[in-house]
PDB file of C-alpha atoms in Angstrom:
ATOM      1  CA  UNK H 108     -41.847  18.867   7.309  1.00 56.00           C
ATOM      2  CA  UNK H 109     -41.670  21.554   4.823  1.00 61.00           C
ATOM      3  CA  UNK H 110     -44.242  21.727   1.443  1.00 60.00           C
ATOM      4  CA  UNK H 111     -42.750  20.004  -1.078  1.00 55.00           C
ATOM      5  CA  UNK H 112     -41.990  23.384  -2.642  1.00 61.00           C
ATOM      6  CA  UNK H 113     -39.164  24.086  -0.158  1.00 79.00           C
ATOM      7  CA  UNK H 114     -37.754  21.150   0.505  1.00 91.00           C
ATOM      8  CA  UNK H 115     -34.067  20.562  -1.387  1.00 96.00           C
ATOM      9  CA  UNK H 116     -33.467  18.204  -4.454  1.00 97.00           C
ATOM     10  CA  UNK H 117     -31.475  14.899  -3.576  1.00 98.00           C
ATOM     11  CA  UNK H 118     -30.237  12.613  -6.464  1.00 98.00           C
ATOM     12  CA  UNK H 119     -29.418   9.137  -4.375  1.00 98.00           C
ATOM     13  CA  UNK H 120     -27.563   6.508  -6.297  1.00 98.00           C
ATOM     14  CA  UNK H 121     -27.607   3.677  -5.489  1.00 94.00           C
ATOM     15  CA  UNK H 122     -25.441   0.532  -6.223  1.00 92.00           C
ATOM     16  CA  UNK H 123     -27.541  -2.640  -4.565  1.00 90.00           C
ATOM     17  CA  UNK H 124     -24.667  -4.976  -5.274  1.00 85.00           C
ATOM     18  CA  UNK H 125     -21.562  -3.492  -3.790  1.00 76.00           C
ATOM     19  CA  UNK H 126     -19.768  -4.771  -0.943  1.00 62.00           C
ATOM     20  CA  UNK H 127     -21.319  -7.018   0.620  1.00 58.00           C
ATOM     21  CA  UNK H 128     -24.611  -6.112  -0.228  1.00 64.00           C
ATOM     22  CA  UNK H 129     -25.279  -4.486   3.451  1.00 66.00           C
ATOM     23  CA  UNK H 130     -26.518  -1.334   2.541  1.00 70.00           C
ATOM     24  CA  UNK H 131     -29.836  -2.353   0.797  1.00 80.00           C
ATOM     25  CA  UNK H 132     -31.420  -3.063   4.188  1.00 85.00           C
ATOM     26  CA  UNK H 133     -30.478   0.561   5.032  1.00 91.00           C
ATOM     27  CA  UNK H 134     -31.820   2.261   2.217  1.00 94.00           C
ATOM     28  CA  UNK H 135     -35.116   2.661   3.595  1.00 95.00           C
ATOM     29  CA  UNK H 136     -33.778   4.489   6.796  1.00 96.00           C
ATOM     30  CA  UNK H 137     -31.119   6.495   4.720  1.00 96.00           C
ATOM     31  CA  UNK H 138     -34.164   7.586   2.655  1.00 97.00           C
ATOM     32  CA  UNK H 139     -36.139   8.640   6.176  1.00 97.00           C
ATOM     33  CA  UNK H 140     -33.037  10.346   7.506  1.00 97.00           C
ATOM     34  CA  UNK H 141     -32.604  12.338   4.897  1.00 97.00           C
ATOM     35  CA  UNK H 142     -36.502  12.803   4.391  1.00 96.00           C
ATOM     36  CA  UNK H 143     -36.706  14.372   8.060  1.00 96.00           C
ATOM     37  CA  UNK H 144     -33.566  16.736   7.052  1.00 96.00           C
ATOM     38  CA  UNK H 145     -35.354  18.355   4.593  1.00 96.00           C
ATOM     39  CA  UNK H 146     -34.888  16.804   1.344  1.00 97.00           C
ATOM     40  CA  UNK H 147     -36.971  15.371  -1.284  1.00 97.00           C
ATOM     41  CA  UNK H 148     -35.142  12.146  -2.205  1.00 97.00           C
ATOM     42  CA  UNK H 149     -35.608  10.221  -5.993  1.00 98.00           C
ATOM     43  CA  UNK H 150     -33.552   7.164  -6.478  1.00 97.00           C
ATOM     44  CA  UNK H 151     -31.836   5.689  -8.985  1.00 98.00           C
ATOM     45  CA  UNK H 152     -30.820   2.168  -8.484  1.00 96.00           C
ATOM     46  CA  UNK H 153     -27.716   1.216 -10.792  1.00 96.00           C
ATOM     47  CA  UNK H 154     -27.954  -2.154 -12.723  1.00 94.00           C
ATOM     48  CA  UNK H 155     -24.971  -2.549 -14.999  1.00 93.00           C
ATOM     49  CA  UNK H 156     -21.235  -0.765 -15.038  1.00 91.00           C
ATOM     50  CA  UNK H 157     -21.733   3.124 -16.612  1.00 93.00           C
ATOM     51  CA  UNK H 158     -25.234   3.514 -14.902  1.00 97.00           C
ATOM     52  CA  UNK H 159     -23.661   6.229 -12.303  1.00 97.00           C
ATOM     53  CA  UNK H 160     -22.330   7.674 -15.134  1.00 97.00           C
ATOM     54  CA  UNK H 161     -25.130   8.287 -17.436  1.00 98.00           C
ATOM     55  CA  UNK H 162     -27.244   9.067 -14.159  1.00 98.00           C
ATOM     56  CA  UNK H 163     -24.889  11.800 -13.112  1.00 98.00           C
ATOM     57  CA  UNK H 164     -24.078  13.609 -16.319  1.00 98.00           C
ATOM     58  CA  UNK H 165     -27.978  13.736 -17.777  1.00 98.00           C
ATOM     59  CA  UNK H 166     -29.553  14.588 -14.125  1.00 98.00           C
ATOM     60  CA  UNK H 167     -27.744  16.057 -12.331  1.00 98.00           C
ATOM     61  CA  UNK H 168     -28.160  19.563 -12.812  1.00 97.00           C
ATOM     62  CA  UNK H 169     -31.633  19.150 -11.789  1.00 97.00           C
ATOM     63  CA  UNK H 170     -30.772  18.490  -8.104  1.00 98.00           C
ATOM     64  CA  UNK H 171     -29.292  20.615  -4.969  1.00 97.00           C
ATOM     65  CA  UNK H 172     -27.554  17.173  -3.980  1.00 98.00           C
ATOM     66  CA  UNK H 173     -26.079  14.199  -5.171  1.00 98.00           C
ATOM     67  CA  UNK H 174     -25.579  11.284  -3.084  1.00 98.00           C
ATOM     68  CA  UNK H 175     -23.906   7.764  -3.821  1.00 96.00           C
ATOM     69  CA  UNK H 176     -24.025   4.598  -2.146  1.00 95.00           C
ATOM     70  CA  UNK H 177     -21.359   2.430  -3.340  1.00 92.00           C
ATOM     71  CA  UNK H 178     -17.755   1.235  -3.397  1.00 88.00           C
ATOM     72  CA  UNK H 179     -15.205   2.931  -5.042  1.00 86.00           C
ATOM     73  CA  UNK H 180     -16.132   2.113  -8.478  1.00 87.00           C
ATOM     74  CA  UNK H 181     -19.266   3.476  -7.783  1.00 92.00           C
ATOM     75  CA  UNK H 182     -18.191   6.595  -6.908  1.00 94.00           C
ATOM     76  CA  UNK H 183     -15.650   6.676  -9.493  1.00 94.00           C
ATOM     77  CA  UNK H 184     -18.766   6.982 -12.464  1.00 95.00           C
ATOM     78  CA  UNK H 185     -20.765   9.360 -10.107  1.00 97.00           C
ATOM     79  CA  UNK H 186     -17.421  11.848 -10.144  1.00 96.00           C
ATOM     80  CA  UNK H 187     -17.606  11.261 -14.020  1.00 95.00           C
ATOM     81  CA  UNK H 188     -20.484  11.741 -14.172  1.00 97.00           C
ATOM     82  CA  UNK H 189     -20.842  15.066 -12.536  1.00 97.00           C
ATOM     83  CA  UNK H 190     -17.990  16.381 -14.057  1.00 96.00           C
ATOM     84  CA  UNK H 191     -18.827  15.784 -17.570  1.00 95.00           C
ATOM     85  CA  UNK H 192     -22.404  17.379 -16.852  1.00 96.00           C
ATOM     86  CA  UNK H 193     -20.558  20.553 -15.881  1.00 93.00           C
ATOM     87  CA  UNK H 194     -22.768  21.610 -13.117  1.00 92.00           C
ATOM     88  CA  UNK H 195     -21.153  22.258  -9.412  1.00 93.00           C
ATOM     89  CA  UNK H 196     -23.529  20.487  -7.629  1.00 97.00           C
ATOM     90  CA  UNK H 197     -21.790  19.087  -4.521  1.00 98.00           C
ATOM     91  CA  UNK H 198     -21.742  15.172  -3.594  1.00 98.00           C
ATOM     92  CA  UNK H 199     -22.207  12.923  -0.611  1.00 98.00           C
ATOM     93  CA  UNK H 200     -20.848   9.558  -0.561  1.00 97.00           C
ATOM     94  CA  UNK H 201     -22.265   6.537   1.759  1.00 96.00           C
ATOM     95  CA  UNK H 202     -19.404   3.910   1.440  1.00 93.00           C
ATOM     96  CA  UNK H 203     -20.495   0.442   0.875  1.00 88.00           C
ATOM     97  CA  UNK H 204     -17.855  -1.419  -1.222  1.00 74.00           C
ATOM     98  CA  UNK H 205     -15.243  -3.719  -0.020  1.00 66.00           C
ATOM     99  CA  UNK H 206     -12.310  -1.725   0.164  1.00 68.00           C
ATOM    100  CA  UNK H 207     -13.230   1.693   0.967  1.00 76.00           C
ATOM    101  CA  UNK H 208      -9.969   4.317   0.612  1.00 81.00           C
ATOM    102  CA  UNK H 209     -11.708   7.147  -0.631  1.00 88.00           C
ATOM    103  CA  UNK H 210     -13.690   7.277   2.418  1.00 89.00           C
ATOM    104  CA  UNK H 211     -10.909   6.200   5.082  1.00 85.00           C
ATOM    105  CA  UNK H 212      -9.043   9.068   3.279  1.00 88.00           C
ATOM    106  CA  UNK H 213     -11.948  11.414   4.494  1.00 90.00           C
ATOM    107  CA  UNK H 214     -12.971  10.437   7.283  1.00 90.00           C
ATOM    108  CA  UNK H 215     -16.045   9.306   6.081  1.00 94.00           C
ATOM    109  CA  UNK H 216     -17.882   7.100   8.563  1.00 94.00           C
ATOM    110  CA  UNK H 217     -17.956   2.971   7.052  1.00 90.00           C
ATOM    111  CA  UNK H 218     -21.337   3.347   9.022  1.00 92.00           C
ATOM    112  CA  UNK H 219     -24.438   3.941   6.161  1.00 93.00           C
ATOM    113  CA  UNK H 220     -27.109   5.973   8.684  1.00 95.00           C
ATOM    114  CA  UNK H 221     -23.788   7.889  10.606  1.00 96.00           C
ATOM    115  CA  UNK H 222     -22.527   8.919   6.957  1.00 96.00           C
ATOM    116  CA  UNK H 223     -25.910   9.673   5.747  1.00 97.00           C
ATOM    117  CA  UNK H 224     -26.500  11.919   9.147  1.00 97.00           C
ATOM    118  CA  UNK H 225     -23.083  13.310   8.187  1.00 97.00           C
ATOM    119  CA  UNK H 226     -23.809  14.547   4.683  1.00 97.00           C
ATOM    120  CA  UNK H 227     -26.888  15.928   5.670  1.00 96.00           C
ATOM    121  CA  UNK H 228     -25.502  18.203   8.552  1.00 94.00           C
ATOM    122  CA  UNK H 229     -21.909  18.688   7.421  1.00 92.00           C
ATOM    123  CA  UNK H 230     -19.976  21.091   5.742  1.00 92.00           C
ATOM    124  CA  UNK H 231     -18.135  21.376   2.098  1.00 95.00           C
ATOM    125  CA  UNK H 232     -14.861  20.516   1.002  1.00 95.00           C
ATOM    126  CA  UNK H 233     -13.125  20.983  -2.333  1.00 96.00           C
ATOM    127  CA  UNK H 234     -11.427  18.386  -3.482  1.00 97.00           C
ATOM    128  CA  UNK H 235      -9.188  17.569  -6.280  1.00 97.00           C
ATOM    129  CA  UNK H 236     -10.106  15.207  -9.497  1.00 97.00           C
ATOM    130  CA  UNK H 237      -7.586  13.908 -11.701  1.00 97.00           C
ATOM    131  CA  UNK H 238      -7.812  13.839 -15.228  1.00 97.00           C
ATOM    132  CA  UNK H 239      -6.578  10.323 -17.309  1.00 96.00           C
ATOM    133  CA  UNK H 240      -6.719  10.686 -21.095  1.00 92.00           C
ATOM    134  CA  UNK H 241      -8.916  13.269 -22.727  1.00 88.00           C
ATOM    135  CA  UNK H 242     -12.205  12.167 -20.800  1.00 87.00           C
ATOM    136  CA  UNK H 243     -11.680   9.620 -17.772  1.00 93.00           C
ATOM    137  CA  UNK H 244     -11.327  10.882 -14.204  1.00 95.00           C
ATOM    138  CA  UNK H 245     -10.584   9.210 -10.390  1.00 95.00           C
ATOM    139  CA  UNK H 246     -10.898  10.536  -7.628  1.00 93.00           C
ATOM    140  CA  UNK H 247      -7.942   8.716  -5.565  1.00 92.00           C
ATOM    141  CA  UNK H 248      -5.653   6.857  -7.734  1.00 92.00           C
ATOM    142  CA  UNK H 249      -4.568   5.578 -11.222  1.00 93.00           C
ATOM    143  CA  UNK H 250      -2.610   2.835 -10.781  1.00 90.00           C
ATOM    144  CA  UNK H 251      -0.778  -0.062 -12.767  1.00 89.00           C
ATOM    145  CA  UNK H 252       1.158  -3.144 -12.485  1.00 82.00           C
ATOM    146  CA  UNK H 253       1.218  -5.785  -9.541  1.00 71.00           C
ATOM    147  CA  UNK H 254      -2.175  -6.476  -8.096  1.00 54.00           C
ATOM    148  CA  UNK H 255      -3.861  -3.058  -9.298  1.00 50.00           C
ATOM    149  CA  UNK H 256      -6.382  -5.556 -11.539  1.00 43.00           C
ATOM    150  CA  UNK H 257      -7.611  -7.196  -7.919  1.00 42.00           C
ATOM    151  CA  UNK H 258     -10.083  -4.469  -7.540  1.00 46.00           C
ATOM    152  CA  UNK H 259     -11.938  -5.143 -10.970  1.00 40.00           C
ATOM    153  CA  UNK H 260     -10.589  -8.997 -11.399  1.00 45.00           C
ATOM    154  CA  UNK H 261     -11.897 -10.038  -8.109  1.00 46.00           C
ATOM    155  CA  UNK H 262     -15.471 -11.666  -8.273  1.00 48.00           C
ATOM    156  CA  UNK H 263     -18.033  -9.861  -7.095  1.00 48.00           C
ATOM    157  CA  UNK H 264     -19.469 -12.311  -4.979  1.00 48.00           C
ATOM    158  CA  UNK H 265     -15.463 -13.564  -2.925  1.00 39.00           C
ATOM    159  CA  UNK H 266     -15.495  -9.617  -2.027  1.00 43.00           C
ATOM    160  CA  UNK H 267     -19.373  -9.852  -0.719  1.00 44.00           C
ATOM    161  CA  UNK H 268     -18.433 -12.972   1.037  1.00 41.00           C
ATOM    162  CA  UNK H 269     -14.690 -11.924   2.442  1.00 38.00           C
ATOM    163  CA  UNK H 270     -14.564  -8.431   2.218  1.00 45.00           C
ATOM    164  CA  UNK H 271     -10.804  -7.021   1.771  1.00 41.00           C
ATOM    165  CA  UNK H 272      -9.214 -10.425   2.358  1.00 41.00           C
ATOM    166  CA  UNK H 273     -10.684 -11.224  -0.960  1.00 41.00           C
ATOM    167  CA  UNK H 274      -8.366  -9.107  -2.509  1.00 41.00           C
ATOM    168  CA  UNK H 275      -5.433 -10.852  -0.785  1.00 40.00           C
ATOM    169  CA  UNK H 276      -6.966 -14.493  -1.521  1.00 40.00           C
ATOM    170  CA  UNK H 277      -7.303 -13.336  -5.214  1.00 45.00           C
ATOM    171  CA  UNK H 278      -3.807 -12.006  -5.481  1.00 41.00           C
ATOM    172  CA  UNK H 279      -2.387 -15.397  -4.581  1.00 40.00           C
ATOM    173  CA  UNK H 280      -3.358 -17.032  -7.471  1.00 46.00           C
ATOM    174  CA  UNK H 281      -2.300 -13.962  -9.605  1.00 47.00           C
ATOM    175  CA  UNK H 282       1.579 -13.641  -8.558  1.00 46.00           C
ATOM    176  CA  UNK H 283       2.725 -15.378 -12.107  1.00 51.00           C
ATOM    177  CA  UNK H 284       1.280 -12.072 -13.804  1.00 57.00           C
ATOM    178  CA  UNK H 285       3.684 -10.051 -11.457  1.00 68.00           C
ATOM    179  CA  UNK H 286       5.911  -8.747 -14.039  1.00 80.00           C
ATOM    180  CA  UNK H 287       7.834  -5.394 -14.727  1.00 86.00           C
ATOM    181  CA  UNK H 288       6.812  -2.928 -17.636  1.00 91.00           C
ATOM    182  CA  UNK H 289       8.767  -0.099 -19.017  1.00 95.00           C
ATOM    183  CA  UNK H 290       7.322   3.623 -18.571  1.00 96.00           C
ATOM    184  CA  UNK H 291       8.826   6.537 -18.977  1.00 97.00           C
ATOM    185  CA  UNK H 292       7.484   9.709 -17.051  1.00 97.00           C
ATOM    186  CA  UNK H 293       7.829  13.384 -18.141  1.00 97.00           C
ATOM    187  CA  UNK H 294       6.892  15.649 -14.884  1.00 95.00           C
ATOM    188  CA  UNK H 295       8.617  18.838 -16.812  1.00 91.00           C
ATOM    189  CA  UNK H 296      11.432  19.786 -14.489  1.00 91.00           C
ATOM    190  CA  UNK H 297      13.018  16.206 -14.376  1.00 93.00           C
ATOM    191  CA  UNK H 298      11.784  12.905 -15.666  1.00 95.00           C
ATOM    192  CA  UNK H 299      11.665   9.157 -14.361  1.00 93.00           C
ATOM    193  CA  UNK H 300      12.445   6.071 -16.723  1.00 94.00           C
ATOM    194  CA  UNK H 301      13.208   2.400 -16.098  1.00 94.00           C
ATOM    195  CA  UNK H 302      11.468  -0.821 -15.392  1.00 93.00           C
ATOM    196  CA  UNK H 303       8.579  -0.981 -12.838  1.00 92.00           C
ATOM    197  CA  UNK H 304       6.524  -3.544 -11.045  1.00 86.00           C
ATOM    198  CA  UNK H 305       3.618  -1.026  -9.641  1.00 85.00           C
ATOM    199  CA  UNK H 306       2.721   2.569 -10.077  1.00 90.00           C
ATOM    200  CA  UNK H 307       0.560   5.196  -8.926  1.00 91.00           C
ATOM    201  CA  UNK H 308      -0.493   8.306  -9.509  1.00 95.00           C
ATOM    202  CA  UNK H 309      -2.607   8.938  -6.170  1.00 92.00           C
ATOM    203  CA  UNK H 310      -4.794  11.635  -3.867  1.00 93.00           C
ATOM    204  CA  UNK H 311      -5.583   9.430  -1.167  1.00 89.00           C
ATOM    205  CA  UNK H 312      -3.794   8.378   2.097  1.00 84.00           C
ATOM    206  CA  UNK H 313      -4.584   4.962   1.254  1.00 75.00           C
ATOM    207  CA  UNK H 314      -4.602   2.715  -1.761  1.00 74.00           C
ATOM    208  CA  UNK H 315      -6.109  -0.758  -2.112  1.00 62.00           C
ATOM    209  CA  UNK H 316      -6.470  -0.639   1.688  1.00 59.00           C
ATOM    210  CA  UNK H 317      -2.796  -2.031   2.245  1.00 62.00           C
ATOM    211  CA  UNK H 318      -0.260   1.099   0.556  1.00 71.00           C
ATOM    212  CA  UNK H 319      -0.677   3.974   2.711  1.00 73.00           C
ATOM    213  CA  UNK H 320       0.790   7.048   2.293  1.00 79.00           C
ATOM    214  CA  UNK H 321       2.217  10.069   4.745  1.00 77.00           C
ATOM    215  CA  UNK H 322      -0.328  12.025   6.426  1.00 79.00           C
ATOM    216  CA  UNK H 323       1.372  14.952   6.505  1.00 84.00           C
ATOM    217  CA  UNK H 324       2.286  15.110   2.912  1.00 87.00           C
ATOM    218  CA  UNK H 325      -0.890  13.983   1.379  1.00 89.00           C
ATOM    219  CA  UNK H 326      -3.292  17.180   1.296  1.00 92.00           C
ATOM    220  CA  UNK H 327      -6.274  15.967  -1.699  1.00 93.00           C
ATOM    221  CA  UNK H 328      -7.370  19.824  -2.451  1.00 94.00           C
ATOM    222  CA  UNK H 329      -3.719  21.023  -2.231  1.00 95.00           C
ATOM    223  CA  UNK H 330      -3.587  20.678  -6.614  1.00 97.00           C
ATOM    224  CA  UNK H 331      -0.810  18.209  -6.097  1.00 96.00           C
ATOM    225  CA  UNK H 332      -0.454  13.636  -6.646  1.00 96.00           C
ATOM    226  CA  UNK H 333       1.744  11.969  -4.739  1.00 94.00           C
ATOM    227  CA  UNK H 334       3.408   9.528  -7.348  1.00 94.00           C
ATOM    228  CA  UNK H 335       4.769   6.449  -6.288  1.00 89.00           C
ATOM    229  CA  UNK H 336       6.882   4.108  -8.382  1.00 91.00           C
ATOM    230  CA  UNK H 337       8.260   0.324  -7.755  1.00 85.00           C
ATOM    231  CA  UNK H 338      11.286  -0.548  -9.417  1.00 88.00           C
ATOM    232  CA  UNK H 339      11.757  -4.033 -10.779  1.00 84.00           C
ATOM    233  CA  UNK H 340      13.563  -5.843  -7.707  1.00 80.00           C
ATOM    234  CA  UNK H 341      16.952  -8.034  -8.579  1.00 81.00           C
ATOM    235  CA  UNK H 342      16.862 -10.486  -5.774  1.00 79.00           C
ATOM    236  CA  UNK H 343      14.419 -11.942  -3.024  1.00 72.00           C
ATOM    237  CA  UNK H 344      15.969  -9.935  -0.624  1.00 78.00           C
ATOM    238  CA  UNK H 345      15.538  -6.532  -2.741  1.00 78.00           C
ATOM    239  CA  UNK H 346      11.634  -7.559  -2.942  1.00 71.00           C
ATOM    240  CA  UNK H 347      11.480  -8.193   0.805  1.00 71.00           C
ATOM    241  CA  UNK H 348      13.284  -4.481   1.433  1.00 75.00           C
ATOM    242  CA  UNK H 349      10.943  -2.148  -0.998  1.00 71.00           C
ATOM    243  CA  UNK H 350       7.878  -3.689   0.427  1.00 68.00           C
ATOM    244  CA  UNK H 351       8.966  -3.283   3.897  1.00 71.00           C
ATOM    245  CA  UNK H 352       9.512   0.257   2.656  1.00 72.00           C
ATOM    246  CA  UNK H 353       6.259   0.377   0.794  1.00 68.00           C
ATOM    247  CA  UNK H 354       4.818  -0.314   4.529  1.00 65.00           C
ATOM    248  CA  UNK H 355       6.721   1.593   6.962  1.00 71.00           C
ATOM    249  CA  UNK H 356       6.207   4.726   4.072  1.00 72.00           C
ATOM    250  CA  UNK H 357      10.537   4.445   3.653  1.00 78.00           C
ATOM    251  CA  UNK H 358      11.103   5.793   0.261  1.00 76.00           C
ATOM    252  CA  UNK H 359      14.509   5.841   0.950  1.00 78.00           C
ATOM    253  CA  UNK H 360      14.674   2.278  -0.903  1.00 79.00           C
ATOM    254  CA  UNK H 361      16.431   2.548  -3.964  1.00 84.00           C
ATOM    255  CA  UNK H 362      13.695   0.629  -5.656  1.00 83.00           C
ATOM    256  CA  UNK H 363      11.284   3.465  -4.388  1.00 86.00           C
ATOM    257  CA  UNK H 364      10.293   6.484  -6.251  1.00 89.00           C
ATOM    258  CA  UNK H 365       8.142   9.061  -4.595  1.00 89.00           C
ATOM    259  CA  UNK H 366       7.237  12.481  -5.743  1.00 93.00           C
ATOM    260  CA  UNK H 367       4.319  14.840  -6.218  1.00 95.00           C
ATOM    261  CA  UNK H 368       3.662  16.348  -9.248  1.00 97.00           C
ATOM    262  CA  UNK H 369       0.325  18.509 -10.743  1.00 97.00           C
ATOM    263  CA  UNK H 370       0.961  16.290 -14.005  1.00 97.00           C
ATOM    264  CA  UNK H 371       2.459  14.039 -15.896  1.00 96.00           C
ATOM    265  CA  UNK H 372       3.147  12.720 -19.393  1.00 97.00           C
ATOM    266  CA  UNK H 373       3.552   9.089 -19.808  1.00 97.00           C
ATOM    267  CA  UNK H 374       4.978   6.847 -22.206  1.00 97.00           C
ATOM    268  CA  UNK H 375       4.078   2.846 -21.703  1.00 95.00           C
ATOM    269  CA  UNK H 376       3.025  -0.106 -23.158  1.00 94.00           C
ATOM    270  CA  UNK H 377       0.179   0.272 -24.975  1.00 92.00           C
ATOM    271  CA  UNK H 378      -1.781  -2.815 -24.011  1.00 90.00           C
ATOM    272  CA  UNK H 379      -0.844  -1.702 -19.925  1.00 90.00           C
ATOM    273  CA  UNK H 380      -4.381  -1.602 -18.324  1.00 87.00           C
ATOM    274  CA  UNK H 381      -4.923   0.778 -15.257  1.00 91.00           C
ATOM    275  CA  UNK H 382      -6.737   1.040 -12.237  1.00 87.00           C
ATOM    276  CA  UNK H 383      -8.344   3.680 -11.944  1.00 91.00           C
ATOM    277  CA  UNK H 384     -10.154   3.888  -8.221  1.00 88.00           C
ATOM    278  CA  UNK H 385     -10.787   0.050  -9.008  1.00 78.00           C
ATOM    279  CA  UNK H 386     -12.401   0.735 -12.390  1.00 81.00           C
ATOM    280  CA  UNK H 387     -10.374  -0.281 -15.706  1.00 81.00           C
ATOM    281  CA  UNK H 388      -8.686   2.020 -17.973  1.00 82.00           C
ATOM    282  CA  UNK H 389      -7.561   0.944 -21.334  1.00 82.00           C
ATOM    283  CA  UNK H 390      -3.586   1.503 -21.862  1.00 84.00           C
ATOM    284  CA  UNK H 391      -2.324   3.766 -24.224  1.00 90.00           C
ATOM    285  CA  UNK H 392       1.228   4.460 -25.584  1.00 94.00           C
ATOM    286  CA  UNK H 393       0.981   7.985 -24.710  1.00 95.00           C
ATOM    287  CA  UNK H 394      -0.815   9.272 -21.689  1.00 95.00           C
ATOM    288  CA  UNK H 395      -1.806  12.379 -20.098  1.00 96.00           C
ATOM    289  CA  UNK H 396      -2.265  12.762 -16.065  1.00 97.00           C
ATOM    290  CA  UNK H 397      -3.455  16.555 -14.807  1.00 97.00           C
ATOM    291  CA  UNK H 398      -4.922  17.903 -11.742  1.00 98.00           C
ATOM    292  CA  UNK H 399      -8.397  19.909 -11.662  1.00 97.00           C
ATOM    293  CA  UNK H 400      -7.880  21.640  -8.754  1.00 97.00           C
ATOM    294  CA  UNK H 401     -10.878  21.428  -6.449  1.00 96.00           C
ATOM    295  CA  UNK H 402     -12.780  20.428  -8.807  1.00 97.00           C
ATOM    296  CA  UNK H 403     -15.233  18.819  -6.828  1.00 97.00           C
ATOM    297  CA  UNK H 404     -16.877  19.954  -3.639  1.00 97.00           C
ATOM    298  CA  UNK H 405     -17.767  16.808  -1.067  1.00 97.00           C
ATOM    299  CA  UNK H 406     -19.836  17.116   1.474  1.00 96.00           C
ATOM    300  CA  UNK H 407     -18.301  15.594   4.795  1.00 83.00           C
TER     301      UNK H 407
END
């Protein structure tokens, strides 16, 4: 072991109640692995929604490394964080929520000592952010309409119990709220209007761990979203066609819309809530959705 002196700066946070609560008997061995690599570890243990956050953008700058252990939402105020602290320091991620796309999107191992080992030896990537509003950010997708609540509706403790099928269980009970809004989208060479049951502005080859999009299109430092758009179907048989679309990745449908785009401006309801990477974003009449191109450098 190096003196203390020479050893590198890791900020870990830590969320102990996502996912299914699995990772808190790692933590100890994380902390050890990452110990014997080198690093000098301090924790901070999140306790209510904006911790990440507030950890991020005050500390920050005072480490060589962040690290998160988390789900999605987790990681979502970490990004947020570190962004609004302006610093580049680079971030790890140990995956521990119930859903997990950012990490299935990067190959990042579900396993908490393999991921840890991971960040610890691997290499940088830059990554792109996307910017909602004037000061929110995600790191996968923004999302509204049918079943993009689940991820922040869901109880806590159905998604510790069932994992992902909680997500399905929950949106059971939640088809009468499937209903279409009107948007209209401004992507400066063309623009998209009409009535839609689900949207997404995404970086991710996954979303909610059931859409998944083209391999081969979907590059996340490449300054580009793939936008996807789901019209408002007419019959039972036009629902059963764009989500057997929706699944085989057939945007031929009709009801399908699927572009990419570096940003957007967006006219919609004002009381239409978002998703954004499973946290909430309050609606607005008029919003703005831009790319900051590798704006983040992951370790992976």
């Amino acid at each position: 072991m190096k003196p203390f002196s020479q050893l590198k700066r890791l900020m870990l946070i830590f969320n102990p109640v996502s996912g299914r609560r699995m990772s808190n008997r790692y933590l100890p061995d994380i902390i050890k692995l990452f110990s014997e690599k080198d690093f000098a570890v301090t924790v901070f243990p999140t306790h209510k929604q904006g911790d990440a956050t507030e950890f991020a953008r005050l500390y920050s700058s005072e480490f060589d490394l962040v690290v998160c252990i988390g789900g999605d939402g987790t990681l979502n105020e970490t990004i947020s964080g570190l962004i609004l602290s302006e610093t580049e320091v680079p971030l790890g991620y140990i995956p521990a929520g119930s859903t997990n796309d950012f990490a299935s999107c990067h190959g990042i191992s579900s396993d908490p000592l393999t991921a840890a080992l991971n960040i610890a030896t691997g290499n940088p990537e830059s990554i792109d952010i996307g910017r909602f509003g004037d000061n929110m950010y995600f790191s996968y997708v923004a999302a509204f309409g049918a079943f993009s609540w689940l991820s922040y509706t869901t109880p806590q403790s159905l998604k510790n119990v069932l994992g992902h099928s909680a997500y399905i269980l929950d949106a059971v009970k939640d088809l009468p709220k499937v209903k279409s809004h009107h948007l209209r989208l401004d992507v400066g060479n063309f623009v998209c209007e009409g009535d839609y049951i689900f949207g997404a502005v995404c970086n991710s080859t996954s979303v909610a761990g059931t859409i998944a999009l083209p391999k081969n299109i979907v590059d996340t430092g490449d300054g580009q979203f793939e936008v996807l758009l789901v019209h408002e179907p007419q019959t039972l048989i036009d629902f059963q066609n764009l989500i057997l679309g929706v699944l085989t990745q057939d945007y031929s449908s009709p009801f399908l819309d699927f572009f990419q785009t570096d940003h957007l401006k967006i006219e919609a309801p004002s009381d239409l809530d978002w998703s954004l990477d499973g946290e909430r974003g309050p609606g607005s009449s008029t919003i703005e959705i831009s790319n900051l191109t590798k704006k983040l450098t992951l370790i992976c």
